Amino acid sequence: MSLHENLSRRKFLYESGCGFGGLALAAMLAGDSDASASTATSNGVLQALHHPPRAKRVIQLFMAGAASHIDLWDHKPALEKHHGEDSDFGEPVEAFQNGLGPWMKSPFEFRPYGECGKMLSDAVAPLGACADDIAFIHNVIGKTGVHSTATYLQATGFQLPGFPGMGAWVTYGLGSLNENLPTFVVLPDHRGFASNGPKNWGSGFLPASTQGTIVFPQRENPIDDLMPQANFVSAGTDRATYDLLRQLNRQHESVHPGDSRLDARIRSYELAAKMQLSAPEALDISGEPEHILKLYGLDRPVSTYPEEINAPEEIEYFGRKCLIARRLIERGVRFVQIWSGNDNGFPRRNWDSHEDLQRDHGPLAMGMATGTAALIQDLKQRGLLEDTIILWTTEFGRMPSSQGGTGRDHNPYVFTNWLCGGGIRGGQSYGPSDEWGYKPLDRSQPTEVYDIHATILHQLGIDHERLTYRSDGIDRRLTDVHGHVIQPLI
């Protein structure tokens, strides 16, 4: 390969989405000349992008606690017609708690939006402006009604801990598009972590450097340990500390070569030094114009909020994370994960609406929909939506029957995900659920998380069956031994 060809190929891979530190780029520099026929070797090195990508980056929106598909996106006239009647599923049903009460219609009205006429509930009305950009997948099924394992499945592709999050896989396969910020950033709920906490975005058996970096943008100290907090630390002592650490780390590396944990630690310190300058600028929204702040619902901040769940709080905090996500991807962050809802507690602060669905889902949905609609419209007007995939997901859905009169129990048998941007064809609803929203209409052909992940990797230029990493004698991959690309969405 000539120098001109090499440089041209570097430019293609970078512009098509394979950035600094990416495995495809590393293999390209080694002289691989076939960008179309590629595979992952035993140590996980991806030889090149498997096909031209449509997207470069991903923003994942995760609703912790299980958001109800039939109260947000999946309109069910049968529940309105038979509201209050004894629920008859026509088969034995295994409920998580005692959620097999009468059929319950949604407490929110549904209305058509967009040229596609998509029926959306009033709880997510702001997203009506984006209905023609979104592809809804209504026949997603899970494997369990337990929050922790179901969250693992959606976040990592496996029900057990110890597996890399999807963002870690994307980081491993494609590398970074910047040199001054993390490749994978996680924006948790402002109240704390959801089920499993950082295990949802851990690196698992992949190199430790692929794990997500946690940022709480609304806190006084958004990134733990990034800046010295002690008043006796000066610029000089800070620099001397880095120098000493570098010396000790290199000594350890000479004795223990190939330890990815040490390499990740060294790289984290090097990145942290750059982030001390880049991160504050990326997280500072004070320079955003007034119309953008208003779009995200950030034009009327409040100093304190009531203890009970409320829409203004959800709008401000979720909208802030969505705006930060836009600023991060503009600066080359590859994968951003935004969480709504923390782990279980009372009063409810997540989507697990066993007691009162309207009380919990109403404010959470309005906050999510306001921020998400702003994000989609903002990316679109900046020309970023065309190569950015937005994934909306939750660990499972909720039952069409009632629990305690006003709540809903867990439903892992069917729920909704949706995709937007990055070459996804919007304005469609794929894979209907049955008339009650209990199971897929076609039970023989449901959609699983593996299919969602396979489709996202495909849009990023990766064949999900060929991005592997050998661990404990097994060539592991994000989609395990399952998954297919959902072609009608592309």
GROMACS .gro file of C-alpha atoms in nm, residues 45-367:
model
  323
   45VAL     CA    1  -0.896  -0.693   1.638
   46LEU     CA    2  -1.146  -0.582   1.378
   47GLN     CA    3  -0.965  -0.572   1.043
   48ALA     CA    4  -1.182  -0.293   0.897
   49LEU     CA    5  -1.537  -0.169   0.880
   50HIS     CA    6  -1.745  -0.450   0.734
   51HIS     CA    7  -1.947  -0.217   0.509
   52PRO     CA    8  -1.994   0.158   0.462
   53PRO     CA    9  -2.166   0.293   0.775
   54ARG     CA   10  -2.473   0.514   0.787
   55ALA     CA   11  -2.404   0.633   1.142
   56LYS     CA   12  -2.103   0.735   1.351
   57ARG     CA   13  -2.246   0.761   1.700
   58VAL     CA   14  -2.529   0.647   1.929
   59ILE     CA   15  -2.741   0.810   2.198
   60GLN     CA   16  -2.928   0.557   2.410
   61LEU     CA   17  -3.222   0.666   2.626
   62PHE     CA   18  -3.296   0.412   2.901
   63MET     CA   19  -3.617   0.431   3.106
   64ALA     CA   20  -3.538   0.251   3.432
   65GLY     CA   21  -3.819   0.068   3.608
   66ALA     CA   22  -4.014  -0.039   3.296
   67ALA     CA   23  -4.208   0.223   3.102
   68SER     CA   24  -4.556   0.123   2.985
   69HIS     CA   25  -4.578   0.081   2.610
   70ILE     CA   26  -4.960   0.088   2.612
   71ASP     CA   27  -4.965   0.424   2.790
   72LEU     CA   28  -4.707   0.597   2.570
   73TRP     CA   29  -4.675   0.458   2.215
   74ASP     CA   30  -4.887   0.147   2.159
   75HIS     CA   31  -5.250   0.258   2.136
   76LYS     CA   32  -5.504  -0.012   2.230
   77PRO     CA   33  -5.869   0.072   2.151
   78ALA     CA   34  -5.971  -0.267   2.296
   79LEU     CA   35  -5.864  -0.149   2.642
   80GLU     CA   36  -6.079   0.160   2.606
   81LYS     CA   37  -6.377  -0.050   2.495
   82HIS     CA   38  -6.342  -0.311   2.770
   83HIS     CA   39  -6.210  -0.093   3.052
   84GLY     CA   40  -6.314  -0.228   3.393
   85GLU     CA   41  -6.412  -0.572   3.266
   86ASP     CA   42  -6.248  -0.884   3.406
   87SER     CA   43  -5.924  -0.947   3.219
   88ASP     CA   44  -5.929  -1.268   3.015
   89PHE     CA   45  -5.598  -1.345   2.844
   90GLY     CA   46  -5.719  -1.675   2.704
   91GLU     CA   47  -5.426  -1.856   2.866
   92PRO     CA   48  -5.255  -1.892   3.205
   93VAL     CA   49  -5.057  -1.577   3.290
   94GLU     CA   50  -4.760  -1.556   3.525
   95ALA     CA   51  -4.774  -1.215   3.692
   96PHE     CA   52  -4.483  -1.064   3.881
   97GLN     CA   53  -4.702  -0.946   4.169
   98ASN     CA   54  -5.081  -0.930   4.168
   99GLY     CA   55  -5.142  -0.737   3.850
  100LEU     CA   56  -5.422  -0.941   3.693
  101GLY     CA   57  -5.708  -0.710   3.784
  102PRO     CA   58  -5.963  -0.581   3.532
  103TRP     CA   59  -5.860  -0.443   3.194
  104MET     CA   60  -5.740  -0.086   3.235
  105LYS     CA   61  -5.741   0.177   2.963
  106SER     CA   62  -5.468   0.435   2.961
  107PRO     CA   63  -5.530   0.739   3.179
  108PHE     CA   64  -5.384   0.945   2.894
  109GLU     CA   65  -5.567   1.031   2.572
  110PHE     CA   66  -5.412   0.923   2.239
  111ARG     CA   67  -5.401   1.146   1.931
  112PRO     CA   68  -5.257   1.111   1.577
  113TYR     CA   69  -4.932   1.293   1.490
  114GLY     CA   70  -4.729   1.354   1.176
  115GLU     CA   71  -4.793   1.253   0.819
  116CYS     CA   72  -4.771   0.892   0.934
  117GLY     CA   73  -5.067   0.948   1.170
  118LYS     CA   74  -4.892   0.777   1.461
  119MET     CA   75  -5.112   0.758   1.771
  120LEU     CA   76  -4.925   0.889   2.075
  121SER     CA   77  -5.050   0.956   2.425
  122ASP     CA   78  -5.079   1.302   2.574
  123ALA     CA   79  -4.805   1.200   2.820
  124VAL     CA   80  -4.551   1.218   2.535
  125ALA     CA   81  -4.720   1.489   2.329
  126PRO     CA   82  -4.398   1.688   2.267
  127LEU     CA   83  -4.265   1.394   2.063
  128GLY     CA   84  -4.557   1.427   1.824
  129ALA     CA   85  -4.347   1.680   1.632
  130CYS     CA   86  -4.095   1.399   1.566
  131ALA     CA   87  -4.337   1.118   1.482
  132ASP     CA   88  -4.224   1.105   1.119
  133ASP     CA   89  -3.860   1.063   1.225
  134ILE     CA   90  -3.916   0.766   1.459
  135ALA     CA   91  -3.944   0.392   1.386
  136PHE     CA   92  -4.142   0.221   1.662
  137ILE     CA   93  -4.086  -0.149   1.731
  138HIS     CA   94  -4.389  -0.280   1.920
  139ASN     CA   95  -4.315  -0.653   1.939
  140VAL     CA   96  -4.002  -0.657   2.156
  141ILE     CA   97  -3.993  -0.941   2.409
  142GLY     CA   98  -3.777  -1.001   2.715
  143LYS     CA   99  -3.685  -1.307   2.915
  144THR     CA  100  -3.765  -1.206   3.271
  145GLY     CA  101  -3.982  -0.974   3.477
  146VAL     CA  102  -3.704  -0.908   3.730
  147HIS     CA  103  -3.565  -0.554   3.701
  148SER     CA  104  -3.197  -0.628   3.750
  149THR     CA  105  -3.165  -0.916   3.504
  150ALA     CA  106  -3.397  -0.751   3.250
  151THR     CA  107  -3.191  -0.432   3.267
  152TYR     CA  108  -2.871  -0.630   3.214
  153LEU     CA  109  -3.027  -0.792   2.907
  154GLN     CA  110  -3.119  -0.462   2.745
  155ALA     CA  111  -2.792  -0.291   2.840
  156THR     CA  112  -2.543  -0.570   2.769
  157GLY     CA  113  -2.723  -0.844   2.575
  158PHE     CA  114  -2.693  -1.089   2.867
  159GLN     CA  115  -2.892  -1.147   3.185
  160LEU     CA  116  -2.589  -1.204   3.406
  161PRO     CA  117  -2.332  -0.949   3.528
  162GLY     CA  118  -1.984  -0.940   3.385
  163PHE     CA  119  -2.062  -0.865   3.021
  164PRO     CA  120  -1.972  -0.540   2.841
  165GLY     CA  121  -2.235  -0.277   2.783
  166MET     CA  122  -2.330  -0.192   2.427
  167GLY     CA  123  -2.137   0.134   2.452
  168ALA     CA  124  -1.825  -0.061   2.551
  169TRP     CA  125  -1.861  -0.283   2.243
  170VAL     CA  126  -1.900   0.020   2.016
  171THR     CA  127  -1.600   0.184   2.181
  172TYR     CA  128  -1.395  -0.134   2.136
  173GLY     CA  129  -1.492  -0.174   1.772
  174LEU     CA  130  -1.469   0.184   1.648
  175GLY     CA  131  -1.257   0.383   1.891
  176SER     CA  132  -1.290   0.752   1.960
  177LEU     CA  133  -1.373   1.048   1.739
  178ASN     CA  134  -1.189   1.285   1.974
  179GLU     CA  135  -0.873   1.303   2.184
  180ASN     CA  136  -0.996   1.516   2.474
  181LEU     CA  137  -1.315   1.350   2.599
  182PRO     CA  138  -1.420   0.991   2.676
  183THR     CA  139  -1.552   0.775   2.396
  184PHE     CA  140  -1.845   0.644   2.605
  185VAL     CA  141  -2.026   0.877   2.847
  186VAL     CA  142  -2.309   0.786   3.087
  187LEU     CA  143  -2.553   1.046   3.222
  188PRO     CA  144  -2.742   0.875   3.509
  189ASP     CA  145  -3.064   0.990   3.667
  190HIS     CA  146  -2.992   1.290   3.888
  191ARG     CA  147  -3.117   1.097   4.192
  192GLY     CA  148  -2.878   0.805   4.150
  193PHE     CA  149  -2.822   0.479   3.962
  194ALA     CA  150  -3.080   0.238   3.824
  195SER     CA  151  -3.073  -0.138   3.891
  196ASN     CA  152  -2.718  -0.279   3.869
  197GLY     CA  153  -2.559   0.065   3.869
  198PRO     CA  154  -2.226   0.090   3.682
  199LYS     CA  155  -2.237  -0.278   3.582
  200ASN     CA  156  -2.477  -0.172   3.304
  201TRP     CA  157  -2.200   0.021   3.130
  202GLY     CA  158  -1.895  -0.174   3.246
  203SER     CA  159  -1.626  -0.311   3.017
  204GLY     CA  160  -1.671  -0.674   3.127
  205PHE     CA  161  -1.398  -0.882   2.961
  206LEU     CA  162  -1.317  -0.610   2.706
  207PRO     CA  163  -1.023  -0.378   2.771
  208ALA     CA  164  -1.098  -0.173   3.081
  209SER     CA  165  -1.066   0.150   2.884
  210THR     CA  166  -1.396   0.079   2.704
  211GLN     CA  167  -1.618   0.127   3.010
  212GLY     CA  168  -1.849   0.427   3.035
  213THR     CA  169  -1.746   0.747   3.212
  214ILE     CA  170  -2.011   0.870   3.456
  215VAL     CA  171  -2.110   1.237   3.443
  216PHE     CA  172  -2.372   1.404   3.665
  217PRO     CA  173  -2.406   1.738   3.478
  218GLN     CA  174  -2.635   1.897   3.737
  219ARG     CA  175  -2.396   1.843   4.030
  220GLU     CA  176  -2.137   2.091   4.153
  221ASN     CA  177  -1.871   1.826   4.082
  222PRO     CA  178  -2.005   1.651   3.767
  223ILE     CA  179  -1.712   1.411   3.724
  224ASP     CA  180  -1.575   1.254   4.041
  225ASP     CA  181  -1.204   1.304   4.105
  226LEU     CA  182  -1.145   1.505   3.787
  227MET     CA  183  -1.046   1.822   3.969
  228PRO     CA  184  -0.848   1.845   4.296
  229GLN     CA  185  -1.085   1.931   4.580
  230ALA     CA  186  -0.824   2.002   4.849
  231ASN     CA  187  -0.714   2.365   4.887
  232PHE     CA  188  -0.351   2.267   4.943
  233VAL     CA  189  -0.314   2.124   4.590
  234SER     CA  190  -0.136   2.358   4.351
  235ALA     CA  191  -0.064   2.332   3.980
  236GLY     CA  192   0.294   2.240   4.060
  237THR     CA  193   0.211   1.960   4.306
  238ASP     CA  194  -0.055   1.834   4.067
  239ARG     CA  195   0.202   1.807   3.789
  240ALA     CA  196   0.454   1.640   4.018
  241THR     CA  197   0.190   1.384   4.119
  242TYR     CA  198   0.124   1.296   3.755
  243ASP     CA  199   0.496   1.256   3.692
  244LEU     CA  200   0.538   1.024   3.991
  245LEU     CA  201   0.235   0.818   3.894
  246ARG     CA  202   0.364   0.784   3.538
  247GLN     CA  203   0.699   0.662   3.667
  248LEU     CA  204   0.541   0.406   3.903
  249ASN     CA  205   0.296   0.286   3.640
  250ARG     CA  206   0.569   0.229   3.384
  251GLN     CA  207   0.774   0.036   3.638
  252HIS     CA  208   0.473  -0.185   3.710
  253GLU     CA  209   0.403  -0.225   3.338
  254SER     CA  210   0.755  -0.354   3.277
  255VAL     CA  211   0.694  -0.633   3.530
  256HIS     CA  212   0.330  -0.702   3.427
  257PRO     CA  213   0.309  -0.641   3.051
  258GLY     CA  214  -0.028  -0.668   2.880
  259ASP     CA  215  -0.239  -0.582   3.187
  260SER     CA  216  -0.535  -0.393   3.036
  261ARG     CA  217  -0.635  -0.261   3.378
  262LEU     CA  218  -0.303  -0.081   3.417
  263ASP     CA  219  -0.316   0.044   3.061
  264ALA     CA  220  -0.667   0.175   3.118
  265ARG     CA  221  -0.557   0.346   3.440
  266ILE     CA  222  -0.267   0.517   3.262
  267ARG     CA  223  -0.490   0.625   2.976
  268SER     CA  224  -0.754   0.750   3.220
  269TYR     CA  225  -0.503   0.977   3.389
  270GLU     CA  226  -0.380   1.105   3.056
  271LEU     CA  227  -0.738   1.165   2.940
  272ALA     CA  228  -0.830   1.324   3.273
  273ALA     CA  229  -0.555   1.581   3.230
  274LYS     CA  230  -0.705   1.679   2.892
  275MET     CA  231  -1.059   1.669   3.033
  276GLN     CA  232  -0.971   1.925   3.300
  277LEU     CA  233  -0.981   2.172   3.013
  278SER     CA  234  -1.232   2.013   2.774
  279ALA     CA  235  -1.501   1.876   3.008
  280PRO     CA  236  -1.599   2.202   3.183
  281GLU     CA  237  -1.647   2.365   2.843
  282ALA     CA  238  -1.853   2.073   2.711
  283LEU     CA  239  -2.079   2.070   3.018
  284ASP     CA  240  -2.129   2.447   3.032
  285ILE     CA  241  -2.462   2.533   2.869
  286SER     CA  242  -2.460   2.899   2.976
  287GLY     CA  243  -2.353   3.006   2.628
  288GLU     CA  244  -2.643   2.832   2.455
  289PRO     CA  245  -2.890   3.078   2.297
  290GLU     CA  246  -3.220   3.140   2.470
  291HIS     CA  247  -3.427   2.964   2.204
  292ILE     CA  248  -3.224   2.644   2.249
  293LEU     CA  249  -3.262   2.653   2.627
  294LYS     CA  250  -3.636   2.704   2.580
  295LEU     CA  251  -3.652   2.413   2.335
  296TYR     CA  252  -3.504   2.181   2.599
  297GLY     CA  253  -3.724   2.321   2.876
  298LEU     CA  254  -3.433   2.491   3.051
  299ASP     CA  255  -3.549   2.851   3.032
  300ARG     CA  256  -3.719   2.849   3.375
  301PRO     CA  257  -3.492   2.668   3.622
  302VAL     CA  258  -3.617   2.621   3.978
  303SER     CA  259  -3.393   2.613   4.285
  304THR     CA  260  -3.596   2.356   4.478
  305TYR     CA  261  -3.861   2.102   4.386
  306PRO     CA  262  -4.130   1.927   4.592
  307GLU     CA  263  -4.067   1.582   4.733
  308GLU     CA  264  -4.333   1.418   4.518
  309ILE     CA  265  -4.257   1.342   4.157
  310ASN     CA  266  -4.336   1.644   3.934
  311ALA     CA  267  -4.312   1.744   3.570
  312PRO     CA  268  -4.101   2.063   3.601
  313GLU     CA  269  -3.822   1.872   3.777
  314GLU     CA  270  -3.826   1.593   3.519
  315ILE     CA  271  -3.828   1.841   3.231
  316GLU     CA  272  -3.531   2.035   3.366
  317TYR     CA  273  -3.310   1.742   3.459
  318PHE     CA  274  -3.381   1.519   3.158
  319GLY     CA  275  -3.367   1.816   2.921
  320ARG     CA  276  -3.028   1.916   3.061
  321LYS     CA  277  -2.891   1.568   2.995
  322CYS     CA  278  -3.024   1.573   2.639
  323LEU     CA  279  -2.861   1.909   2.570
  324ILE     CA  280  -2.535   1.788   2.723
  325ALA     CA  281  -2.557   1.477   2.501
  326ARG     CA  282  -2.581   1.698   2.193
  327ARG     CA  283  -2.280   1.900   2.306
  328LEU     CA  284  -2.083   1.582   2.374
  329ILE     CA  285  -2.143   1.421   2.036
  330GLU     CA  286  -2.059   1.751   1.868
  331ARG     CA  287  -1.719   1.721   2.036
  332GLY     CA  288  -1.660   1.364   1.922
  333VAL     CA  289  -1.807   1.145   2.196
  334ARG     CA  290  -1.905   0.818   2.028
  335PHE     CA  291  -2.172   0.677   2.263
  336VAL     CA  292  -2.389   0.861   2.517
  337GLN     CA  293  -2.628   0.681   2.751
  338ILE     CA  294  -2.901   0.883   2.925
  339TRP     CA  295  -3.099   0.733   3.214
  340SER     CA  296  -3.441   0.831   3.345
  341GLY     CA  297  -3.527   0.686   3.686
  342ASN     CA  298  -3.313   0.550   3.966
  343ASP     CA  299  -3.342   0.229   4.165
  344ASN     CA  300  -3.657   0.140   4.355
  345GLY     CA  301  -3.763   0.348   4.652
  346PHE     CA  302  -4.060   0.539   4.788
  347PRO     CA  303  -4.189   0.779   4.686
  348ARG     CA  304  -4.140   0.642   4.335
  349ARG     CA  305  -3.858   0.795   4.137
  350ASN     CA  306  -3.864   0.561   3.839
  351TRP     CA  307  -4.102   0.405   3.586
  352ASP     CA  308  -4.204   0.109   3.807
  353SER     CA  309  -4.567   0.218   3.839
  354HIS     CA  310  -4.726  -0.060   4.042
  355GLU     CA  311  -4.937   0.176   4.252
  356ASP     CA  312  -5.041   0.476   4.042
  357LEU     CA  313  -4.943   0.489   3.677
  358GLN     CA  314  -5.075   0.837   3.608
  359ARG     CA  315  -4.893   0.983   3.909
  360ASP     CA  316  -4.557   0.834   3.811
  361HIS     CA  317  -4.564   0.806   3.432
  362GLY     CA  318  -4.717   1.149   3.376
  363PRO     CA  319  -4.426   1.362   3.503
  364LEU     CA  320  -4.154   1.118   3.393
  365ALA     CA  321  -4.297   1.090   3.042
  366MET     CA  322  -4.340   1.465   3.002
  367GLY     CA  323  -3.979   1.523   3.112
   0.00000   0.00000   0.00000
